[in-house]
CSV table of C-alpha atoms and ligand atoms in Angstrom, one decimal:
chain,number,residue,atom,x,y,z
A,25,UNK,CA,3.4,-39.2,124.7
A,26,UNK,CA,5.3,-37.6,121.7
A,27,UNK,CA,3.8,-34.9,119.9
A,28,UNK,CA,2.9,-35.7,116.2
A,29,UNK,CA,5.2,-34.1,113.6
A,30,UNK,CA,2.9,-34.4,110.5
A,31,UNK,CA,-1.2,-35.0,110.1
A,32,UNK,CA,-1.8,-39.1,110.4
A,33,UNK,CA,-1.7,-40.9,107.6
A,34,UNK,CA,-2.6,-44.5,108.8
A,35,UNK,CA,0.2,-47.0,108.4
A,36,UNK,CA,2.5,-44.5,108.0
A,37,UNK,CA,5.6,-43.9,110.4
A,38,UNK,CA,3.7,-41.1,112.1
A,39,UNK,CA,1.0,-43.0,112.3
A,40,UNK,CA,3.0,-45.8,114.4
A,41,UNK,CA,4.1,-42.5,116.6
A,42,UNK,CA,1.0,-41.2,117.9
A,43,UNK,CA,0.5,-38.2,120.2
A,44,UNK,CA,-0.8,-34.8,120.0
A,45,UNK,CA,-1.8,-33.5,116.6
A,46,UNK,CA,-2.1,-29.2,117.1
A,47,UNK,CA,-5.0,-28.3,115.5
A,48,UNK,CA,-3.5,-26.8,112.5
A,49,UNK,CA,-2.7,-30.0,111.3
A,50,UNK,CA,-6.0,-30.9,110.8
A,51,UNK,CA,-6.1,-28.5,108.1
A,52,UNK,CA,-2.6,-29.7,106.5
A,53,UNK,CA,-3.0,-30.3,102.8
A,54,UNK,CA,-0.5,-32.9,103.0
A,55,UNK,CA,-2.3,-34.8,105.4
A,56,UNK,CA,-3.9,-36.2,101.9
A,57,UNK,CA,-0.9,-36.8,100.3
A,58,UNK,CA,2.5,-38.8,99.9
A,59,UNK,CA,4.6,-38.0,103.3
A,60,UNK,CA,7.7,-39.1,102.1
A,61,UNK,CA,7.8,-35.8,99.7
A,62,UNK,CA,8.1,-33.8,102.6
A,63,UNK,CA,11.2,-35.8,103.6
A,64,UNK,CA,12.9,-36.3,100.3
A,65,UNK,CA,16.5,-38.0,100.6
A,66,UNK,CA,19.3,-35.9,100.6
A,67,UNK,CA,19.7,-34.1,97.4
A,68,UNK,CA,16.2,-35.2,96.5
A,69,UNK,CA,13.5,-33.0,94.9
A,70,UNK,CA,11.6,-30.6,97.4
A,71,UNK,CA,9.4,-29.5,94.4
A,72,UNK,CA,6.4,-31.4,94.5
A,73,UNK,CA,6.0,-30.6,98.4
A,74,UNK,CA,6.5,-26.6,97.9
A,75,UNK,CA,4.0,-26.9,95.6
A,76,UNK,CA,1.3,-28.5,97.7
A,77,UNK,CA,2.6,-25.8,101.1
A,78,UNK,CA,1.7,-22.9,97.9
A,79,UNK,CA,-1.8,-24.2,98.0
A,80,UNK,CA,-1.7,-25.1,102.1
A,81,UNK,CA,-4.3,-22.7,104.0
A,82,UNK,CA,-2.2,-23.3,107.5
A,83,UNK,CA,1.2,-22.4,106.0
A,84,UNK,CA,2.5,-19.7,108.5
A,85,UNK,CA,0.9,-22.1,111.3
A,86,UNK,CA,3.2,-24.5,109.7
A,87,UNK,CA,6.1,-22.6,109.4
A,88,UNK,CA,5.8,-20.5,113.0
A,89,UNK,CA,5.2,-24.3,114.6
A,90,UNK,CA,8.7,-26.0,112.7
A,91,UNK,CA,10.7,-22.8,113.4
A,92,UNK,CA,9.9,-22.7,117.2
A,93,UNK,CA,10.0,-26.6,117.5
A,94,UNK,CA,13.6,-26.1,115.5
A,95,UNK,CA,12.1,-28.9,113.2
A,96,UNK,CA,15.2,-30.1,111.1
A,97,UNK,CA,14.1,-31.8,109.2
A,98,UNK,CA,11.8,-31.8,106.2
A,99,UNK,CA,9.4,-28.9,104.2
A,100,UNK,CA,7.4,-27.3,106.9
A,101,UNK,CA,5.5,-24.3,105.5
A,102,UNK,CA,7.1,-24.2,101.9
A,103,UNK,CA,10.1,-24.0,103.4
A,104,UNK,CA,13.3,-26.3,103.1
A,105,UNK,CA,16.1,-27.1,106.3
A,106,UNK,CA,18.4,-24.5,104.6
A,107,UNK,CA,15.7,-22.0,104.0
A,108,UNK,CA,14.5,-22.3,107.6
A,109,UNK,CA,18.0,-21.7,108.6
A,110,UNK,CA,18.6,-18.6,106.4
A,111,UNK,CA,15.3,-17.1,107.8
A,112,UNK,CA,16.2,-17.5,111.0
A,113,UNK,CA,19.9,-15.6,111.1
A,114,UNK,CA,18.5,-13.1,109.0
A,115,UNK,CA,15.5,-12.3,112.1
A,116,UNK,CA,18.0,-12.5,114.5
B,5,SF4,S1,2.5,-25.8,104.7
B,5,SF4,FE1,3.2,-27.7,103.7
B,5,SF4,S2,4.1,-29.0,105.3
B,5,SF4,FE2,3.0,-27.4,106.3
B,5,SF4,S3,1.0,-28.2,106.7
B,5,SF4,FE3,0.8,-27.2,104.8
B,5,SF4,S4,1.3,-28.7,103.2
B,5,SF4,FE4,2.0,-29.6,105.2
């Protein structure tokens, strides 16, 4: 079964998905809101989604979980594809 990439929103592509959902996720403030910010087009606005991850209590869960899953794409824990790149040269 594949793991689940974001909290279940029902109808929603993860939804159709299924799978595992780690606990953290349960917890994800954007479980309650509009996925597709966290997936904006390319070129699109990451705003309104690293606004909700400011207010998200499992942010560094978040974050830890996309860098060591090498999540491409999206905001995961505030943090944008290129942003999740930088951190990572800069750690290595
Ligand atoms: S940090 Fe952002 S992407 Fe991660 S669970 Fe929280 S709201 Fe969702």
């Amino acid at each position: 079964m594949p793991e689940q990439r974001r909290p279940v929103v029902p109808g929603s592509v993860a939804d159709l998905l299924g799978g595992v959902v780690p606990e953290w996720q349960e917890r994800a403030l954007c479980s309650q809101t509009d996925p597709d910010a966290f997936f904006p087009e390319k070129g699109g606005s990451t705003r309104e989604a690293k606004r909700i991850c400011a207010r998200c209590e499992v942010k560094a869960e978040c974050l830890e979980y996309a860098l060591g899953h090498e999540e491409r794409f999206g905001i995961w824990g505030g943090l944008s594809e290129r942003e999740r790149r930088k951190l990572k040269r800069r750690a290595a």
